[in-house]
Every structure is written in C-alpha cells, then in structure tokens.
C-alpha cells in the first residue's frame, strides 16, 4: 500500500503547474496545424514544395518552445520576431548557398551569437536559435531564390499557429500555475518527510534508502525552482490573501534547506547509534510527523504547526538535559541542535504564512536585502560566462564541421547540430558529458 501511495503521489506531483503537459500539447497541435494548413495551401496552388510544409511545422514548434520571455507581452513580441528572424536567415541561406564555405562561416557565427547574446536577454537567444535552425534548414536542402516565396509562406503559417495556440487558445493562467506548482511542491515535501520518518525508525540505514532520498531531494529542488519562477509572474496575494511573494520565497527556500539538512544529519545519527536513545528518536519522529501534517496554505489550518512547535520545545528541553561533555552524547548532540535550529526557522515561516491567510489581511511587505553576488559587484577577472560559452561553441562548431566533413561530406551539418544541442543548457563539465552520452 505504501508503494502504491508513493508512486501515486509522485505521479500527481510530476508536472508542477502542468506546464510540461500544456507545452507539449501546444507544440504538438501547433506543428500538426501548421503542416496541414500549408499542405492544403500547396495542393490548392498546385505546388510540389513539400519543404514549405515541413518548415511551417518547424516554426510552429519553435514558436512554442523557444519563446520564454518573462511577460506575456514580451512573448507576443518575440513570437512576431521569430518569423522575421527565420525569414532573414532563409534569405541569407539561399544567397550563400552558391558560395561554398561561406555557409559554414555563417553557421559558426550564428552558433556564437546564440550563446553570446544571452547576456542581453532570453529574447536574443530565442531569435538566434530560430535563425540557426532556419539557416540549417536552408543549408541541408540547398534552398534557392525560386523556393523562397513558399518557404516564407510556411514561416508565416508556422508563426501564426504558434501565436494562436500560445496566446489565444491556451492562454497563460499564472494563478492556476502557481497554485498547482505549490501543490506539487508540498506533495514532494511530504514524500521526502515520509522517507525521513522511515530513516529515523530504522536501526540501520541501507545505501538504497540514501539513494532514494537523494533522488527525491533533487526532485524537490526542481519543484522549488518552478514555484520560485512562478512567484516572479504572479502575486500570491491574489490566491492566498495576505501572503507576499517574499514570504513565499523564504518559506520555499527554508523548506528545501530543512530537508537537505535532515539527510546527512539523520544518517550520521544512525551511524552513531543516537536513535538507541528512545526519547530522542520519539521526539524527532513526532516533530517530523507534525511538520508533515501541517497544511500551511490551507485557509482552515489544523493544529499541526502548534503540535510541531510543542514537539520542538520538548526536543529543546531534552537537549538541555543532556550534558555535551558526556561521552555518550558529545559525538551527535550538535546534529540534533542543527535539526532543532532549522526546524524552528521553517515552523516560524510556515506559521507566518498560515496566520496571514487566516487573518486575510496583507502583511507589511518585508524588506529583503537582495545581496548582489560578489562576482557581479566586483570586476570579474577573465572572460564572462556568456563569452566563454560562446567561444566554446565556436570551437565546437568548427571542430564538428571539420571532422563531420571527413566522416560524411554530404551530412557534416548533422555533427554540427549534435554539438550545438549538447552545449544548450549545460553549464558544467559533468552535465555536458552526461548530455553528450545521452
């Protein structure tokens, strides 16, 4: 029964805000619609330019996937610019097709711009990526000027389909996404707390349990990131009266920190036989169970937070009774104090949120000092990350074109595309290696 409940909860929480399902649906329908419309137009005109229908599908797909601006207004502008970027790139591609290596030079330039222009905003990356894919399309098909009119028609159809599905049929509802994201976050929090309870109850922790815990913590961090992003688009006060975005961010951050603290602490406590001390084990169990039962964003709160505070006080009192100098306790007493401290912080944050909802009055917005990263304030030595990434991309592009031409002169662009996709979204050596293997 526990296994069924665990996997059912994982399934429910698997798509925070149902953003992936919504994006996948929009992209799929946009591609199908763009291709079908273009095929009908081509057939009616008696044209055999099937590549125009394929390109319409490509733009219909990219108009959904690469437009990631922060506001709906900015997304609409970028969607229109996607069509312009694709059209210009196709025109340049058809012009350079007669100049041999000039195509390769321009492709390398587009790869460089895709990564370098990210420093000025996500829109420039989106436009550069669309330009790269359109030029790539023109290069492998050797597009000529006579084919351009139909291809440009395909671009317009694809962009229009993307616009309609993005902003008319599947409108963004930030409030619903935030509510669903927080629900997924809390489900994952409870799954992790269930694992913590199991670890506390065990006399000996198995390596498989630690791996399972680490996987769930990683998943929790992903859900927290999604929820934090949505807080930038939506005022939580519109959903939970009295709650500010700063309060919610602190609560999400502190909750993740709490569960990341629990894992190594409890594992070490188990190794040091601290749970043989029955009172400590039971107090920790009661504390974790009461935190798990707390419905922080519920307008009709239970007594779980009060119970958690009470159990925390009991744990604090028990710690005061234990002498740090006693050899039986000195090796693990600090671990309990660490758990007590971070638990107290999270309970306080949760209580503030719950009280704000109950009172239904907007709390004064906390002045949170956003500390700028020292790397941003101080002059960085050497190249900036965006510049480094763009140089790496250029080196990769040149290398793939050279080696790809030796392997297959007619298909060397596939090597370039593979290298380009591996570099996208990878910030570390490890993630780049893993993506390359995949």
GROMACS .gro file of C-alpha atoms in nm:
model
  438
    1UNK     CA    1   0.000   0.000   0.000
    2UNK     CA    2   0.286   0.236   0.083
    3UNK     CA    3   0.448   0.174  -0.256
    4UNK     CA    4   0.120   0.244  -0.438
    5UNK     CA    5   0.066   0.562  -0.236
    6UNK     CA    6   0.424   0.673  -0.300
    7UNK     CA    7   0.408   0.633  -0.678
    8UNK     CA    8   0.059   0.782  -0.698
    9UNK     CA    9   0.185   1.093  -0.517
   10UNK     CA   10   0.488   1.108  -0.746
   11UNK     CA   11   0.258   1.092  -1.049
   12UNK     CA   12   0.032   1.369  -0.918
   13UNK     CA   13   0.330   1.595  -0.846
   14UNK     CA   14   0.528   1.500  -1.157
   15UNK     CA   15   0.432   1.806  -1.361
   16UNK     CA   16   0.433   2.120  -1.142
   17UNK     CA   17   0.167   2.355  -1.271
   18UNK     CA   18   0.104   2.109  -1.557
   19UNK     CA   19   0.341   2.326  -1.758
   20UNK     CA   20   0.503   2.035  -1.940
   21UNK     CA   21   0.168   1.886  -2.042
   22UNK     CA   22   0.046   2.224  -2.160
   23UNK     CA   23   0.366   2.298  -2.354
   24UNK     CA   24   0.370   1.952  -2.512
   25UNK     CA   25   0.006   1.985  -2.614
   26UNK     CA   26   0.056   2.331  -2.763
   27UNK     CA   27   0.370   2.226  -2.952
   28UNK     CA   28   0.214   1.909  -3.093
   29UNK     CA   29  -0.109   2.073  -3.207
   30UNK     CA   30   0.080   2.374  -3.345
   31UNK     CA   31   0.304   2.152  -3.559
   32UNK     CA   32   0.012   1.946  -3.690
   33UNK     CA   33  -0.198   2.252  -3.769
   34UNK     CA   34   0.086   2.437  -3.944
   35UNK     CA   35   0.176   2.136  -4.160
   36UNK     CA   36  -0.186   2.057  -4.253
   37UNK     CA   37  -0.268   2.419  -4.343
   38UNK     CA   38   0.044   2.450  -4.555
   39UNK     CA   39  -0.025   2.121  -4.733
   40UNK     CA   40  -0.377   2.237  -4.817
   41UNK     CA   41  -0.244   2.569  -4.950
   42UNK     CA   42   0.023   2.396  -5.157
   43UNK     CA   43  -0.225   2.149  -5.302
   44UNK     CA   44  -0.469   2.427  -5.389
   45UNK     CA   45  -0.191   2.619  -5.563
   46UNK     CA   46  -0.068   2.310  -5.747
   47UNK     CA   47   0.279   2.341  -5.593
   48UNK     CA   48   0.506   2.049  -5.502
   49UNK     CA   49   0.719   2.245  -5.249
   50UNK     CA   50   0.669   1.995  -4.964
   51UNK     CA   51   0.965   2.153  -4.781
   52UNK     CA   52   0.749   2.460  -4.715
   53UNK     CA   53   0.507   2.245  -4.513
   54UNK     CA   54   0.797   2.093  -4.318
   55UNK     CA   55   0.937   2.438  -4.240
   56UNK     CA   56   0.591   2.555  -4.128
   57UNK     CA   57   0.591   2.269  -3.876
   58UNK     CA   58   0.943   2.359  -3.758
   59UNK     CA   59   0.849   2.724  -3.696
   60UNK     CA   60   0.520   2.619  -3.535
   61UNK     CA   61   0.723   2.405  -3.295
   62UNK     CA   62   0.997   2.658  -3.219
   63UNK     CA   63   0.747   2.941  -3.178
   64UNK     CA   64   0.617   2.745  -2.878
   65UNK     CA   65   0.939   2.605  -2.731
   66UNK     CA   66   1.196   2.885  -2.761
   67UNK     CA   67   0.978   3.183  -2.663
   68UNK     CA   68   1.050   3.210  -2.290
   69UNK     CA   69   1.022   3.578  -2.204
   70UNK     CA   70   0.903   3.675  -1.856
   71UNK     CA   71   0.581   3.854  -1.954
   72UNK     CA   72   0.302   3.768  -2.198
   73UNK     CA   73   0.351   4.099  -2.381
   74UNK     CA   74   0.721   4.027  -2.434
   75UNK     CA   75   0.638   3.675  -2.554
   76UNK     CA   76   0.400   3.811  -2.817
   77UNK     CA   77   0.668   4.046  -2.949
   78UNK     CA   78   0.926   3.767  -2.959
   79UNK     CA   79   0.685   3.537  -3.145
   80UNK     CA   80   0.649   3.801  -3.418
   81UNK     CA   81   1.027   3.848  -3.430
   82UNK     CA   82   1.070   3.471  -3.464
   83UNK     CA   83   0.906   3.488  -3.807
   84UNK     CA   84   1.128   3.782  -3.906
   85UNK     CA   85   1.444   3.607  -3.782
   86UNK     CA   86   1.357   3.291  -3.974
   87UNK     CA   87   1.275   3.482  -4.295
   88UNK     CA   88   1.601   3.680  -4.287
   89UNK     CA   89   1.802   3.366  -4.216
   90UNK     CA   90   1.637   3.180  -4.503
   91UNK     CA   91   1.713   3.468  -4.739
   92UNK     CA   92   2.079   3.475  -4.635
   93UNK     CA   93   2.093   3.096  -4.664
   94UNK     CA   94   1.963   3.095  -5.019
   95UNK     CA   95   2.212   3.369  -5.110
   96UNK     CA   96   2.517   3.199  -4.953
   97UNK     CA   97   2.434   2.855  -5.097
   98UNK     CA   98   2.637   2.942  -5.408
   99UNK     CA   99   2.948   3.043  -5.214
  100UNK     CA  100   3.059   2.712  -5.064
  101UNK     CA  101   3.237   2.768  -4.732
  102UNK     CA  102   3.051   3.093  -4.670
  103UNK     CA  103   2.761   2.881  -4.541
  104UNK     CA  104   2.986   2.724  -4.280
  105UNK     CA  105   3.119   3.061  -4.169
  106UNK     CA  106   2.770   3.200  -4.122
  107UNK     CA  107   2.656   2.890  -3.931
  108UNK     CA  108   2.951   2.927  -3.692
  109UNK     CA  109   2.860   3.296  -3.649
  110UNK     CA  110   2.501   3.203  -3.560
  111UNK     CA  111   2.625   2.948  -3.305
  112UNK     CA  112   2.842   3.220  -3.148
  113UNK     CA  113   2.555   3.470  -3.135
  114UNK     CA  114   2.315   3.213  -2.984
  115UNK     CA  115   2.530   3.186  -2.673
  116UNK     CA  116   2.687   3.532  -2.660
  117UNK     CA  117   2.363   3.732  -2.689
  118UNK     CA  118   2.213   3.555  -2.387
  119UNK     CA  119   2.381   3.822  -2.172
  120UNK     CA  120   2.137   4.080  -2.318
  121UNK     CA  121   1.822   3.876  -2.256
  122UNK     CA  122   1.649   3.549  -2.338
  123UNK     CA  123   1.480   3.701  -2.645
  124UNK     CA  124   1.810   3.731  -2.834
  125UNK     CA  125   1.892   3.369  -2.764
  126UNK     CA  126   1.550   3.264  -2.895
  127UNK     CA  127   1.589   3.465  -3.215
  128UNK     CA  128   1.944   3.339  -3.272
  129UNK     CA  129   1.833   2.982  -3.222
  130UNK     CA  130   1.548   3.019  -3.472
  131UNK     CA  131   1.789   3.183  -3.717
  132UNK     CA  132   2.032   2.894  -3.673
  133UNK     CA  133   1.766   2.628  -3.733
  134UNK     CA  134   1.626   2.814  -4.036
  135UNK     CA  135   1.970   2.861  -4.191
  136UNK     CA  136   2.047   2.497  -4.113
  137UNK     CA  137   1.725   2.402  -4.290
  138UNK     CA  138   1.820   2.614  -4.591
  139UNK     CA  139   2.173   2.469  -4.599
  140UNK     CA  140   2.089   2.100  -4.595
  141UNK     CA  141   1.816   2.150  -4.860
  142UNK     CA  142   2.021   2.392  -5.073
  143UNK     CA  143   1.734   2.640  -5.092
  144UNK     CA  144   1.728   2.866  -5.399
  145UNK     CA  145   1.565   3.205  -5.454
  146UNK     CA  146   1.284   3.044  -5.652
  147UNK     CA  147   1.184   2.839  -5.345
  148UNK     CA  148   1.186   3.135  -5.106
  149UNK     CA  149   0.824   3.259  -5.154
  150UNK     CA  150   0.671   2.929  -5.046
  151UNK     CA  151   0.920   2.888  -4.762
  152UNK     CA  152   0.838   3.237  -4.636
  153UNK     CA  153   0.469   3.147  -4.653
  154UNK     CA  154   0.549   2.841  -4.440
  155UNK     CA  155   0.726   3.063  -4.187
  156UNK     CA  156   0.423   3.292  -4.161
  157UNK     CA  157   0.181   2.999  -4.121
  158UNK     CA  158   0.401   2.837  -3.854
  159UNK     CA  159   0.440   3.162  -3.658
  160UNK     CA  160   0.066   3.234  -3.675
  161UNK     CA  161  -0.016   2.885  -3.545
  162UNK     CA  162   0.232   2.927  -3.260
  163UNK     CA  163   0.083   3.267  -3.173
  164UNK     CA  164  -0.277   3.142  -3.176
  165UNK     CA  165  -0.209   2.838  -2.958
  166UNK     CA  166   0.018   3.029  -2.722
  167UNK     CA  167  -0.193   3.338  -2.663
  168UNK     CA  168  -0.549   3.268  -2.779
  169UNK     CA  169  -0.644   2.903  -2.730
  170UNK     CA  170  -0.401   2.810  -2.450
  171UNK     CA  171  -0.381   3.136  -2.257
  172UNK     CA  172  -0.142   3.155  -1.966
  173UNK     CA  173  -0.316   3.147  -1.628
  174UNK     CA  174  -0.034   3.229  -1.387
  175UNK     CA  175  -0.251   3.200  -1.075
  176UNK     CA  176  -0.354   2.843  -1.160
  177UNK     CA  177   0.005   2.751  -1.244
  178UNK     CA  178   0.134   2.890  -0.913
  179UNK     CA  179  -0.135   2.711  -0.714
  180UNK     CA  180  -0.060   2.383  -0.891
  181UNK     CA  181   0.317   2.434  -0.854
  182UNK     CA  182   0.288   2.484  -0.478
  183UNK     CA  183   0.067   2.175  -0.457
  184UNK     CA  184   0.334   1.969  -0.636
  185UNK     CA  185   0.600   2.119  -0.410
  186UNK     CA  186   0.410   2.019  -0.095
  187UNK     CA  187   0.342   1.668  -0.224
  188UNK     CA  188   0.713   1.622  -0.286
  189UNK     CA  189   0.796   1.768   0.057
  190UNK     CA  190   0.567   1.509   0.217
  191UNK     CA  191   0.726   1.227   0.017
  192UNK     CA  192   1.067   1.331   0.148
  193UNK     CA  193   0.934   1.359   0.503
  194UNK     CA  194   0.792   1.005   0.471
  195UNK     CA  195   1.141   0.885   0.382
  196UNK     CA  196   1.287   1.075   0.678
  197UNK     CA  197   1.040   0.908   0.914
  198UNK     CA  198   1.141   0.572   0.771
  199UNK     CA  199   1.511   0.653   0.821
  200UNK     CA  200   1.455   0.755   1.184
  201UNK     CA  201   1.265   0.433   1.255
  202UNK     CA  202   1.532   0.211   1.101
  203UNK     CA  203   1.805   0.070   1.318
  204UNK     CA  204   2.034   0.057   1.016
  205UNK     CA  205   2.006   0.271   0.702
  206UNK     CA  206   2.061   0.093   0.370
  207UNK     CA  207   2.254   0.259   0.082
  208UNK     CA  208   1.945   0.215  -0.140
  209UNK     CA  209   1.745   0.431   0.101
  210UNK     CA  210   2.004   0.707   0.084
  211UNK     CA  211   1.997   0.698  -0.297
  212UNK     CA  212   1.619   0.717  -0.295
  213UNK     CA  213   1.630   1.010  -0.055
  214UNK     CA  214   1.886   1.196  -0.269
  215UNK     CA  215   1.673   1.143  -0.581
  216UNK     CA  216   1.371   1.287  -0.404
  217UNK     CA  217   1.569   1.584  -0.273
  218UNK     CA  218   1.687   1.657  -0.628
  219UNK     CA  219   1.328   1.641  -0.749
  220UNK     CA  220   1.219   1.870  -0.466
  221UNK     CA  221   1.479   2.128  -0.568
  222UNK     CA  222   1.334   2.122  -0.923
  223UNK     CA  223   0.981   2.180  -0.794
  224UNK     CA  224   1.105   2.461  -0.570
  225UNK     CA  225   1.270   2.625  -0.871
  226UNK     CA  226   0.944   2.606  -1.070
  227UNK     CA  227   0.745   2.756  -0.782
  228UNK     CA  228   1.000   3.036  -0.735
  229UNK     CA  229   0.985   3.122  -1.106
  230UNK     CA  230   0.606   3.146  -1.092
  231UNK     CA  231   0.630   3.384  -0.796
  232UNK     CA  232   0.802   3.625  -1.035
  233UNK     CA  233   0.496   3.620  -1.263
  234UNK     CA  234   0.215   3.606  -1.009
  235UNK     CA  235   0.135   3.786  -0.684
  236UNK     CA  236   0.050   3.510  -0.433
  237UNK     CA  237  -0.180   3.759  -0.256
  238UNK     CA  238  -0.425   3.703  -0.544
  239UNK     CA  239  -0.454   3.337  -0.435
  240UNK     CA  240  -0.376   3.340  -0.064
  241UNK     CA  241  -0.485   3.670   0.088
  242UNK     CA  242  -0.220   3.835   0.298
  243UNK     CA  243   0.074   3.638   0.162
  244UNK     CA  244   0.359   3.824  -0.009
  245UNK     CA  245   0.599   3.687  -0.269
  246UNK     CA  246   0.893   3.744  -0.033
  247UNK     CA  247   0.728   3.539   0.241
  248UNK     CA  248   0.655   3.257  -0.002
  249UNK     CA  249   1.007   3.254  -0.144
  250UNK     CA  250   1.161   3.240   0.203
  251UNK     CA  251   0.926   2.958   0.300
  252UNK     CA  252   1.010   2.753  -0.010
  253UNK     CA  253   1.384   2.814   0.028
  254UNK     CA  254   1.387   2.733   0.401
  255UNK     CA  255   1.183   2.415   0.348
  256UNK     CA  256   1.431   2.285   0.093
  257UNK     CA  257   1.719   2.376   0.326
  258UNK     CA  258   1.545   2.189   0.609
  259UNK     CA  259   1.516   1.867   0.413
  260UNK     CA  260   1.869   1.896   0.276
  261UNK     CA  261   1.990   1.931   0.635
  262UNK     CA  262   1.795   1.631   0.757
  263UNK     CA  263   1.955   1.371   0.530
  264UNK     CA  264   2.324   1.386   0.636
  265UNK     CA  265   2.229   1.461   0.997
  266UNK     CA  266   1.997   1.162   1.036
  267UNK     CA  267   2.238   0.932   0.854
  268UNK     CA  268   2.517   1.036   1.091
  269UNK     CA  269   2.287   1.000   1.394
  270UNK     CA  270   2.206   0.646   1.283
  271UNK     CA  271   2.575   0.560   1.245
  272UNK     CA  272   2.647   0.697   1.596
  273UNK     CA  273   2.358   0.493   1.744
  274UNK     CA  274   2.184   0.810   1.864
  275UNK     CA  275   1.843   0.657   1.796
  276UNK     CA  276   1.911   0.398   2.065
  277UNK     CA  277   1.824   0.689   2.291
  278UNK     CA  278   1.449   0.625   2.279
  279UNK     CA  279   1.337   0.973   2.388
  280UNK     CA  280   1.541   1.142   2.115
  281UNK     CA  281   1.409   0.906   1.848
  282UNK     CA  282   1.046   0.955   1.952
  283UNK     CA  283   1.074   1.332   1.978
  284UNK     CA  284   1.228   1.354   1.629
  285UNK     CA  285   0.955   1.128   1.492
  286UNK     CA  286   0.680   1.343   1.645
  287UNK     CA  287   0.843   1.659   1.515
  288UNK     CA  288   0.875   1.532   1.157
  289UNK     CA  289   0.524   1.383   1.157
  290UNK     CA  290   0.368   1.711   1.279
  291UNK     CA  291   0.558   1.908   1.013
  292UNK     CA  292   0.433   1.663   0.753
  293UNK     CA  293   0.071   1.703   0.862
  294UNK     CA  294   0.082   2.083   0.851
  295UNK     CA  295  -0.132   2.232   0.572
  296UNK     CA  296   0.044   2.564   0.557
  297UNK     CA  297  -0.158   2.724   0.276
  298UNK     CA  298  -0.493   2.594   0.394
  299UNK     CA  299  -0.742   2.861   0.492
  300UNK     CA  300  -0.873   2.629   0.767
  301UNK     CA  301  -0.549   2.526   0.936
  302UNK     CA  302  -0.515   2.226   1.163
  303UNK     CA  303  -0.322   2.218   1.487
  304UNK     CA  304  -0.018   2.055   1.322
  305UNK     CA  305   0.202   2.364   1.337
  306UNK     CA  306   0.113   2.416   1.701
  307UNK     CA  307   0.194   2.050   1.765
  308UNK     CA  308   0.523   2.088   1.577
  309UNK     CA  309   0.617   2.389   1.790
  310UNK     CA  310   0.531   2.192   2.104
  311UNK     CA  311   0.737   1.892   1.998
  312UNK     CA  312   1.022   2.124   1.909
  313UNK     CA  313   1.007   2.275   2.258
  314UNK     CA  314   1.012   1.928   2.409
  315UNK     CA  315   1.315   1.840   2.199
  316UNK     CA  316   1.486   2.162   2.304
  317UNK     CA  317   1.417   2.084   2.670
  318UNK     CA  318   1.551   1.733   2.629
  319UNK     CA  319   1.872   1.867   2.473
  320UNK     CA  320   1.921   2.098   2.771
  321UNK     CA  321   1.915   1.793   2.997
  322UNK     CA  322   2.193   1.618   2.807
  323UNK     CA  323   2.544   1.716   2.903
  324UNK     CA  324   2.764   1.793   2.600
  325UNK     CA  325   3.066   1.671   2.792
  326UNK     CA  326   2.913   1.326   2.835
  327UNK     CA  327   3.092   1.085   2.603
  328UNK     CA  328   2.760   0.916   2.522
  329UNK     CA  329   2.623   1.234   2.364
  330UNK     CA  330   2.904   1.463   2.257
  331UNK     CA  331   2.954   1.299   1.914
  332UNK     CA  332   2.596   1.355   1.799
  333UNK     CA  333   2.441   1.624   2.018
  334UNK     CA  334   2.536   1.902   1.774
  335UNK     CA  335   2.348   1.722   1.497
  336UNK     CA  336   2.026   1.731   1.696
  337UNK     CA  337   2.082   2.101   1.766
  338UNK     CA  338   2.126   2.164   1.393
  339UNK     CA  339   1.796   1.989   1.320
  340UNK     CA  340   1.626   2.182   1.600
  341UNK     CA  341   1.752   2.518   1.471
  342UNK     CA  342   1.650   2.479   1.107
  343UNK     CA  343   1.316   2.317   1.205
  344UNK     CA  344   1.237   2.613   1.430
  345UNK     CA  345   1.310   2.852   1.143
  346UNK     CA  346   1.080   2.670   0.899
  347UNK     CA  347   0.798   2.636   1.153
  348UNK     CA  348   0.814   3.011   1.216
  349UNK     CA  349   0.798   3.085   0.841
  350UNK     CA  350   0.506   2.845   0.795
  351UNK     CA  351   0.321   2.994   1.092
  352UNK     CA  352   0.357   3.345   0.947
  353UNK     CA  353   0.208   3.231   0.616
  354UNK     CA  354  -0.077   3.050   0.788
  355UNK     CA  355  -0.160   3.345   1.011
  356UNK     CA  356  -0.156   3.581   0.712
  357UNK     CA  357  -0.410   3.362   0.533
  358UNK     CA  358  -0.632   3.324   0.840
  359UNK     CA  359  -0.641   3.696   0.910
  360UNK     CA  360  -0.696   3.772   0.538
  361UNK     CA  361  -0.507   4.092   0.560
  362UNK     CA  362  -0.198   4.181   0.370
  363UNK     CA  363   0.107   4.176   0.590
  364UNK     CA  364   0.362   4.457   0.551
  365UNK     CA  365   0.598   4.356   0.282
  366UNK     CA  366   0.930   4.254   0.426
  367UNK     CA  367   1.226   4.447   0.311
  368UNK     CA  368   1.455   4.176   0.194
  369UNK     CA  369   1.800   4.289   0.113
  370UNK     CA  370   1.892   4.119  -0.207
  371UNK     CA  371   2.260   4.076  -0.187
  372UNK     CA  372   2.424   4.106  -0.520
  373UNK     CA  373   2.668   3.834  -0.597
  374UNK     CA  374   3.021   3.942  -0.529
  375UNK     CA  375   3.108   3.826  -0.874
  376UNK     CA  376   2.860   4.078  -1.016
  377UNK     CA  377   2.972   4.370  -0.797
  378UNK     CA  378   3.340   4.316  -0.842
  379UNK     CA  379   3.511   4.323  -1.173
  380UNK     CA  380   3.545   3.968  -1.288
  381UNK     CA  381   3.883   3.853  -1.382
  382UNK     CA  382   3.895   3.698  -1.724
  383UNK     CA  383   3.607   3.635  -1.961
  384UNK     CA  384   3.243   3.646  -1.861
  385UNK     CA  385   3.049   3.315  -1.861
  386UNK     CA  386   2.848   3.408  -2.173
  387UNK     CA  387   3.166   3.493  -2.361
  388UNK     CA  388   3.336   3.170  -2.252
  389UNK     CA  389   3.034   2.967  -2.357
  390UNK     CA  390   3.018   3.135  -2.697
  391UNK     CA  391   3.390   3.072  -2.759
  392UNK     CA  392   3.344   2.708  -2.660
  393UNK     CA  393   3.051   2.689  -2.900
  394UNK     CA  394   3.257   2.833  -3.186
  395UNK     CA  395   3.541   2.586  -3.124
  396UNK     CA  396   3.289   2.302  -3.110
  397UNK     CA  397   3.119   2.419  -3.431
  398UNK     CA  398   3.446   2.442  -3.625
  399UNK     CA  399   3.564   2.105  -3.496
  400UNK     CA  400   3.237   1.930  -3.580
  401UNK     CA  401   3.230   2.078  -3.929
  402UNK     CA  402   3.587   1.965  -3.997
  403UNK     CA  403   3.554   1.614  -3.858
  404UNK     CA  404   3.200   1.582  -3.991
  405UNK     CA  405   3.316   1.661  -4.345
  406UNK     CA  406   3.575   1.381  -4.320
  407UNK     CA  407   3.315   1.132  -4.199
  408UNK     CA  408   3.040   1.235  -4.441
  409UNK     CA  409   3.088   1.534  -4.674
  410UNK     CA  410   2.715   1.542  -4.751
  411UNK     CA  411   2.596   1.523  -4.392
  412UNK     CA  412   2.854   1.715  -4.188
  413UNK     CA  413   2.585   1.951  -4.061
  414UNK     CA  414   2.437   1.670  -3.852
  415UNK     CA  415   2.758   1.669  -3.647
  416UNK     CA  416   2.729   2.047  -3.602
  417UNK     CA  417   2.367   2.016  -3.490
  418UNK     CA  418   2.457   1.744  -3.239
  419UNK     CA  419   2.734   1.957  -3.089
  420UNK     CA  420   2.505   2.259  -3.073
  421UNK     CA  421   2.232   2.069  -2.890
  422UNK     CA  422   2.479   1.923  -2.639
  423UNK     CA  423   2.602   2.272  -2.546
  424UNK     CA  424   2.249   2.407  -2.496
  425UNK     CA  425   2.156   2.421  -2.130
  426UNK     CA  426   2.477   2.264  -1.997
  427UNK     CA  427   2.675   2.475  -1.753
  428UNK     CA  428   2.922   2.223  -1.608
  429UNK     CA  429   3.164   1.964  -1.743
  430UNK     CA  430   2.962   1.687  -1.580
  431UNK     CA  431   2.628   1.793  -1.728
  432UNK     CA  432   2.788   1.837  -2.071
  433UNK     CA  433   2.935   1.487  -2.054
  434UNK     CA  434   2.606   1.332  -1.945
  435UNK     CA  435   2.411   1.508  -2.221
  436UNK     CA  436   2.671   1.408  -2.482
  437UNK     CA  437   2.641   1.043  -2.380
  438UNK     CA  438   2.262   1.065  -2.391
   0.00000   0.00000   0.00000
